Structures are given as structure tokens and as C-alpha cells.
Amino acid sequence: MTMDSHDKRKRFDFLHSFSFAGAGIRNAVQNERNMRFHLISSLIVFGFSFYFSISKLEWIFILFAVGGMFALELMNTAIERVVDLVTEEYHPLAKQAKDIAAGAVFVYAVLTVIVGIIIFLPYVLKLFQEL
């Protein structure tokens, strides 16, 4: 194999890996109720963000909150799948693994709600004052 064909293969493998990531995200959205909830919630948040013309810095916080939420929910789903693959029987460690992963998602979800309140509350209060 020449160096040129080797480089092309590496580039193809790298680009092809995006299709695996896309398939994983698609699977999670199709099969996980919480993932659909986060997707709908993020669309609503983006709608409010455009409506209120939030600042660039606020956009950064919103994007990290939404992106982090999706990433954590995907990891939680992956952990649940692996645990289910390893054992079909009840096992306290399997339950702990699932509960801990769900706990991580919950902690981040609470954080994102707090960030949302900090960002959007002043805009909402101003809107009500103008009415």
C-alpha cells in the first residue's frame, strides 16, 4: 500500500466514523423517551434564544448546556445498553451503574435549568413589564 492510498484510507475511515456517530444519535432519539424530551426542550430553548436575541455569551452557555445534556444522555443510554447486554438478571451493581449514570444526567439537567433561569428570567420579566 502506498503512502498516498494509506492517507486516503485513513481519511475515509475518519469520515466514515461520523456515520456511526449519526446512527447512534438517531437510535437514541428514536428509542429513548428522555432523548426526545431533551430534543424538544432544546428546540424550545433555541426558539426563546432567537426571540429574545440573547447575547453571544449567553448563546455560548446555552449551547454548552444543550450539547452537554445530549452528550450525557447519550452516555447514560450507552451505559444502560451495556449493562443490559451483560446481564438480564437483577444485580445490585447493574442497578447502581444505571442509577449513577441517570444521576449524572439529573445533576446536569438541574444545572441547565438554573442556567436557563439565569439567562431567560430577565428577558421574561422585561417582557411582562412592557405589557
JSON list of C-alpha atoms in Angstrom, two decimals:
[
{"chain": "A", "resi": 1, "resn": "MET", "atom": "CA", "xyz": [0.00, 0.00, 0.00]},
{"chain": "A", "resi": 2, "resn": "THR", "atom": "CA", "xyz": [1.44, 3.34, -0.99]},
{"chain": "A", "resi": 3, "resn": "MET", "atom": "CA", "xyz": [1.54, 6.24, 1.42]},
{"chain": "A", "resi": 4, "resn": "ASP", "atom": "CA", "xyz": [-0.99, 8.12, -0.69]},
{"chain": "A", "resi": 5, "resn": "SER", "atom": "CA", "xyz": [-3.55, 5.29, -0.60]},
{"chain": "A", "resi": 6, "resn": "HIS", "atom": "CA", "xyz": [-2.87, 4.81, 3.12]},
{"chain": "A", "resi": 7, "resn": "ASP", "atom": "CA", "xyz": [-3.64, 8.50, 3.75]},
{"chain": "A", "resi": 8, "resn": "LYS", "atom": "CA", "xyz": [-6.84, 8.24, 1.69]},
{"chain": "A", "resi": 9, "resn": "ARG", "atom": "CA", "xyz": [-7.92, 5.18, 3.69]},
{"chain": "A", "resi": 10, "resn": "LYS", "atom": "CA", "xyz": [-7.31, 6.97, 6.99]},
{"chain": "A", "resi": 11, "resn": "ARG", "atom": "CA", "xyz": [-9.32, 9.96, 5.78]},
{"chain": "A", "resi": 12, "resn": "PHE", "atom": "CA", "xyz": [-12.17, 7.67, 4.63]},
{"chain": "A", "resi": 13, "resn": "ASP", "atom": "CA", "xyz": [-12.19, 5.82, 7.98]},
{"chain": "A", "resi": 14, "resn": "PHE", "atom": "CA", "xyz": [-12.29, 9.14, 9.83]},
{"chain": "A", "resi": 15, "resn": "LEU", "atom": "CA", "xyz": [-15.17, 10.48, 7.73]},
{"chain": "A", "resi": 16, "resn": "HIS", "atom": "CA", "xyz": [-16.95, 7.12, 7.89]},
{"chain": "A", "resi": 17, "resn": "SER", "atom": "CA", "xyz": [-16.82, 7.25, 11.69]},
{"chain": "A", "resi": 18, "resn": "PHE", "atom": "CA", "xyz": [-19.23, 10.21, 11.57]},
{"chain": "A", "resi": 19, "resn": "SER", "atom": "CA", "xyz": [-21.88, 7.90, 10.13]},
{"chain": "A", "resi": 20, "resn": "PHE", "atom": "CA", "xyz": [-21.54, 5.66, 13.19]},
{"chain": "A", "resi": 21, "resn": "ALA", "atom": "CA", "xyz": [-21.98, 8.66, 15.48]},
{"chain": "A", "resi": 22, "resn": "GLY", "atom": "CA", "xyz": [-25.01, 9.77, 13.49]},
{"chain": "A", "resi": 23, "resn": "ALA", "atom": "CA", "xyz": [-26.51, 6.28, 13.70]},
{"chain": "A", "resi": 24, "resn": "GLY", "atom": "CA", "xyz": [-26.03, 6.29, 17.48]},
{"chain": "A", "resi": 25, "resn": "ILE", "atom": "CA", "xyz": [-27.70, 9.66, 17.89]},
{"chain": "A", "resi": 26, "resn": "ARG", "atom": "CA", "xyz": [-30.56, 8.64, 15.59]},
{"chain": "A", "resi": 27, "resn": "ASN", "atom": "CA", "xyz": [-31.04, 5.40, 17.53]},
{"chain": "A", "resi": 28, "resn": "ALA", "atom": "CA", "xyz": [-31.14, 7.23, 20.85]},
{"chain": "A", "resi": 29, "resn": "VAL", "atom": "CA", "xyz": [-33.67, 9.80, 19.58]},
{"chain": "A", "resi": 30, "resn": "GLN", "atom": "CA", "xyz": [-35.87, 7.07, 18.11]},
{"chain": "A", "resi": 31, "resn": "ASN", "atom": "CA", "xyz": [-35.76, 4.74, 21.12]},
{"chain": "A", "resi": 32, "resn": "GLU", "atom": "CA", "xyz": [-35.24, 6.88, 24.20]},
{"chain": "A", "resi": 33, "resn": "ARG", "atom": "CA", "xyz": [-38.12, 8.98, 25.58]},
{"chain": "A", "resi": 34, "resn": "ASN", "atom": "CA", "xyz": [-35.74, 11.19, 27.58]},
{"chain": "A", "resi": 35, "resn": "MET", "atom": "CA", "xyz": [-33.68, 11.92, 24.48]},
{"chain": "A", "resi": 36, "resn": "ARG", "atom": "CA", "xyz": [-36.82, 13.06, 22.64]},
{"chain": "A", "resi": 37, "resn": "PHE", "atom": "CA", "xyz": [-37.73, 15.23, 25.65]},
{"chain": "A", "resi": 38, "resn": "HIS", "atom": "CA", "xyz": [-34.27, 16.86, 25.56]},
{"chain": "A", "resi": 39, "resn": "LEU", "atom": "CA", "xyz": [-34.56, 17.38, 21.79]},
{"chain": "A", "resi": 40, "resn": "ILE", "atom": "CA", "xyz": [-37.95, 19.10, 22.08]},
{"chain": "A", "resi": 41, "resn": "SER", "atom": "CA", "xyz": [-36.77, 21.13, 25.08]},
{"chain": "A", "resi": 42, "resn": "SER", "atom": "CA", "xyz": [-33.69, 22.29, 23.21]},
{"chain": "A", "resi": 43, "resn": "LEU", "atom": "CA", "xyz": [-35.79, 23.40, 20.23]},
{"chain": "A", "resi": 44, "resn": "ILE", "atom": "CA", "xyz": [-37.97, 25.45, 22.60]},
{"chain": "A", "resi": 45, "resn": "VAL", "atom": "CA", "xyz": [-34.86, 26.94, 24.24]},
{"chain": "A", "resi": 46, "resn": "PHE", "atom": "CA", "xyz": [-33.41, 27.82, 20.83]},
{"chain": "A", "resi": 47, "resn": "GLY", "atom": "CA", "xyz": [-36.72, 29.45, 19.90]},
{"chain": "A", "resi": 48, "resn": "PHE", "atom": "CA", "xyz": [-36.62, 31.60, 23.07]},
{"chain": "A", "resi": 49, "resn": "SER", "atom": "CA", "xyz": [-32.96, 32.38, 22.39]},
{"chain": "A", "resi": 50, "resn": "PHE", "atom": "CA", "xyz": [-33.77, 33.74, 18.94]},
{"chain": "A", "resi": 51, "resn": "TYR", "atom": "CA", "xyz": [-36.91, 35.53, 20.14]},
{"chain": "A", "resi": 52, "resn": "PHE", "atom": "CA", "xyz": [-35.10, 37.36, 22.93]},
{"chain": "A", "resi": 53, "resn": "SER", "atom": "CA", "xyz": [-31.95, 37.95, 20.82]},
{"chain": "A", "resi": 54, "resn": "ILE", "atom": "CA", "xyz": [-29.70, 36.74, 23.62]},
{"chain": "A", "resi": 55, "resn": "SER", "atom": "CA", "xyz": [-26.06, 37.84, 23.69]},
{"chain": "A", "resi": 56, "resn": "LYS", "atom": "CA", "xyz": [-23.17, 35.85, 22.22]},
{"chain": "A", "resi": 57, "resn": "LEU", "atom": "CA", "xyz": [-22.00, 34.92, 25.70]},
{"chain": "A", "resi": 58, "resn": "GLU", "atom": "CA", "xyz": [-25.49, 33.70, 26.62]},
{"chain": "A", "resi": 59, "resn": "TRP", "atom": "CA", "xyz": [-25.56, 31.66, 23.40]},
{"chain": "A", "resi": 60, "resn": "ILE", "atom": "CA", "xyz": [-22.31, 30.01, 24.45]},
{"chain": "A", "resi": 61, "resn": "PHE", "atom": "CA", "xyz": [-23.82, 28.97, 27.77]},
{"chain": "A", "resi": 62, "resn": "ILE", "atom": "CA", "xyz": [-26.99, 27.72, 26.06]},
{"chain": "A", "resi": 63, "resn": "LEU", "atom": "CA", "xyz": [-25.02, 25.72, 23.50]},
{"chain": "A", "resi": 64, "resn": "PHE", "atom": "CA", "xyz": [-22.84, 24.13, 26.19]},
{"chain": "A", "resi": 65, "resn": "ALA", "atom": "CA", "xyz": [-25.90, 23.36, 28.30]},
{"chain": "A", "resi": 66, "resn": "VAL", "atom": "CA", "xyz": [-27.77, 21.73, 25.41]},
{"chain": "A", "resi": 67, "resn": "GLY", "atom": "CA", "xyz": [-24.72, 19.97, 23.97]},
{"chain": "A", "resi": 68, "resn": "GLY", "atom": "CA", "xyz": [-23.66, 18.69, 27.37]},
{"chain": "A", "resi": 69, "resn": "MET", "atom": "CA", "xyz": [-27.17, 17.43, 28.07]},
{"chain": "A", "resi": 70, "resn": "PHE", "atom": "CA", "xyz": [-27.24, 15.46, 24.81]},
{"chain": "A", "resi": 71, "resn": "ALA", "atom": "CA", "xyz": [-23.75, 14.08, 25.41]},
{"chain": "A", "resi": 72, "resn": "LEU", "atom": "CA", "xyz": [-24.59, 12.93, 28.93]},
{"chain": "A", "resi": 73, "resn": "GLU", "atom": "CA", "xyz": [-27.90, 11.42, 27.85]},
{"chain": "A", "resi": 74, "resn": "LEU", "atom": "CA", "xyz": [-26.08, 9.50, 25.10]},
{"chain": "A", "resi": 75, "resn": "MET", "atom": "CA", "xyz": [-23.53, 8.21, 27.63]},
{"chain": "A", "resi": 76, "resn": "ASN", "atom": "CA", "xyz": [-26.35, 7.22, 30.00]},
{"chain": "A", "resi": 77, "resn": "THR", "atom": "CA", "xyz": [-28.06, 5.32, 27.20]},
{"chain": "A", "resi": 78, "resn": "ALA", "atom": "CA", "xyz": [-24.80, 3.59, 26.26]},
{"chain": "A", "resi": 79, "resn": "ILE", "atom": "CA", "xyz": [-24.22, 2.52, 29.86]},
{"chain": "A", "resi": 80, "resn": "GLU", "atom": "CA", "xyz": [-27.78, 1.18, 30.11]},
{"chain": "A", "resi": 81, "resn": "ARG", "atom": "CA", "xyz": [-27.31, -0.81, 26.88]},
{"chain": "A", "resi": 82, "resn": "VAL", "atom": "CA", "xyz": [-24.02, -2.33, 28.00]},
{"chain": "A", "resi": 83, "resn": "VAL", "atom": "CA", "xyz": [-25.43, -3.29, 31.40]},
{"chain": "A", "resi": 84, "resn": "ASP", "atom": "CA", "xyz": [-28.46, -4.87, 29.70]},
{"chain": "A", "resi": 85, "resn": "LEU", "atom": "CA", "xyz": [-26.12, -6.74, 27.36]},
{"chain": "A", "resi": 86, "resn": "VAL", "atom": "CA", "xyz": [-24.04, -8.13, 30.21]},
{"chain": "A", "resi": 87, "resn": "THR", "atom": "CA", "xyz": [-26.89, -9.37, 32.39]},
{"chain": "A", "resi": 88, "resn": "GLU", "atom": "CA", "xyz": [-30.60, -9.94, 32.08]},
{"chain": "A", "resi": 89, "resn": "GLU", "atom": "CA", "xyz": [-30.88, -10.85, 35.75]},
{"chain": "A", "resi": 90, "resn": "TYR", "atom": "CA", "xyz": [-31.22, -8.33, 38.55]},
{"chain": "A", "resi": 91, "resn": "HIS", "atom": "CA", "xyz": [-27.86, -7.48, 40.01]},
{"chain": "A", "resi": 92, "resn": "PRO", "atom": "CA", "xyz": [-27.23, -4.70, 42.56]},
{"chain": "A", "resi": 93, "resn": "LEU", "atom": "CA", "xyz": [-24.12, -3.50, 40.71]},
{"chain": "A", "resi": 94, "resn": "ALA", "atom": "CA", "xyz": [-26.01, -3.32, 37.43]},
{"chain": "A", "resi": 95, "resn": "LYS", "atom": "CA", "xyz": [-28.70, -1.24, 39.13]},
{"chain": "A", "resi": 96, "resn": "GLN", "atom": "CA", "xyz": [-26.05, 1.00, 40.69]},
{"chain": "A", "resi": 97, "resn": "ALA", "atom": "CA", "xyz": [-24.36, 1.57, 37.32]},
{"chain": "A", "resi": 98, "resn": "LYS", "atom": "CA", "xyz": [-27.66, 2.57, 35.73]},
{"chain": "A", "resi": 99, "resn": "ASP", "atom": "CA", "xyz": [-28.71, 4.72, 38.69]},
{"chain": "A", "resi": 100, "resn": "ILE", "atom": "CA", "xyz": [-25.37, 6.51, 38.86]},
{"chain": "A", "resi": 101, "resn": "ALA", "atom": "CA", "xyz": [-25.44, 7.28, 35.12]},
{"chain": "A", "resi": 102, "resn": "ALA", "atom": "CA", "xyz": [-29.01, 8.55, 35.47]},
{"chain": "A", "resi": 103, "resn": "GLY", "atom": "CA", "xyz": [-27.89, 10.63, 38.45]},
{"chain": "A", "resi": 104, "resn": "ALA", "atom": "CA", "xyz": [-25.22, 12.31, 36.33]},
{"chain": "A", "resi": 105, "resn": "VAL", "atom": "CA", "xyz": [-27.86, 13.26, 33.78]},
{"chain": "A", "resi": 106, "resn": "PHE", "atom": "CA", "xyz": [-30.13, 14.58, 36.54]},
{"chain": "A", "resi": 107, "resn": "VAL", "atom": "CA", "xyz": [-27.38, 16.74, 38.06]},
{"chain": "A", "resi": 108, "resn": "TYR", "atom": "CA", "xyz": [-26.61, 18.26, 34.67]},
{"chain": "A", "resi": 109, "resn": "ALA", "atom": "CA", "xyz": [-30.31, 18.74, 33.91]},
{"chain": "A", "resi": 110, "resn": "VAL", "atom": "CA", "xyz": [-30.75, 20.72, 37.13]},
{"chain": "A", "resi": 111, "resn": "LEU", "atom": "CA", "xyz": [-27.70, 22.80, 36.20]},
{"chain": "A", "resi": 112, "resn": "THR", "atom": "CA", "xyz": [-29.11, 23.53, 32.74]},
{"chain": "A", "resi": 113, "resn": "VAL", "atom": "CA", "xyz": [-32.44, 24.63, 34.25]},
{"chain": "A", "resi": 114, "resn": "ILE", "atom": "CA", "xyz": [-30.57, 27.01, 36.56]},
{"chain": "A", "resi": 115, "resn": "VAL", "atom": "CA", "xyz": [-28.57, 28.38, 33.61]},
{"chain": "A", "resi": 116, "resn": "GLY", "atom": "CA", "xyz": [-31.81, 28.81, 31.68]},
{"chain": "A", "resi": 117, "resn": "ILE", "atom": "CA", "xyz": [-33.44, 30.69, 34.55]},
{"chain": "A", "resi": 118, "resn": "ILE", "atom": "CA", "xyz": [-30.42, 32.96, 34.94]},
{"chain": "A", "resi": 119, "resn": "ILE", "atom": "CA", "xyz": [-30.39, 33.75, 31.22]},
{"chain": "A", "resi": 120, "resn": "PHE", "atom": "CA", "xyz": [-34.10, 33.97, 30.41]},
{"chain": "A", "resi": 121, "resn": "LEU", "atom": "CA", "xyz": [-35.71, 35.32, 33.58]},
{"chain": "A", "resi": 122, "resn": "PRO", "atom": "CA", "xyz": [-34.55, 38.92, 32.99]},
{"chain": "A", "resi": 123, "resn": "TYR", "atom": "CA", "xyz": [-35.89, 38.80, 29.42]},
{"chain": "A", "resi": 124, "resn": "VAL", "atom": "CA", "xyz": [-39.23, 37.35, 30.54]},
{"chain": "A", "resi": 125, "resn": "LEU", "atom": "CA", "xyz": [-39.59, 39.91, 33.36]},
{"chain": "A", "resi": 126, "resn": "LYS", "atom": "CA", "xyz": [-38.81, 42.74, 30.92]},
{"chain": "A", "resi": 127, "resn": "LEU", "atom": "CA", "xyz": [-41.41, 41.38, 28.50]},
{"chain": "A", "resi": 128, "resn": "PHE", "atom": "CA", "xyz": [-44.08, 41.33, 31.23]},
{"chain": "A", "resi": 129, "resn": "GLN", "atom": "CA", "xyz": [-43.17, 44.86, 32.35]},
{"chain": "A", "resi": 130, "resn": "GLU", "atom": "CA", "xyz": [-43.70, 46.08, 28.80]},
{"chain": "A", "resi": 131, "resn": "LEU", "atom": "CA", "xyz": [-47.21, 44.57, 28.65]}
]
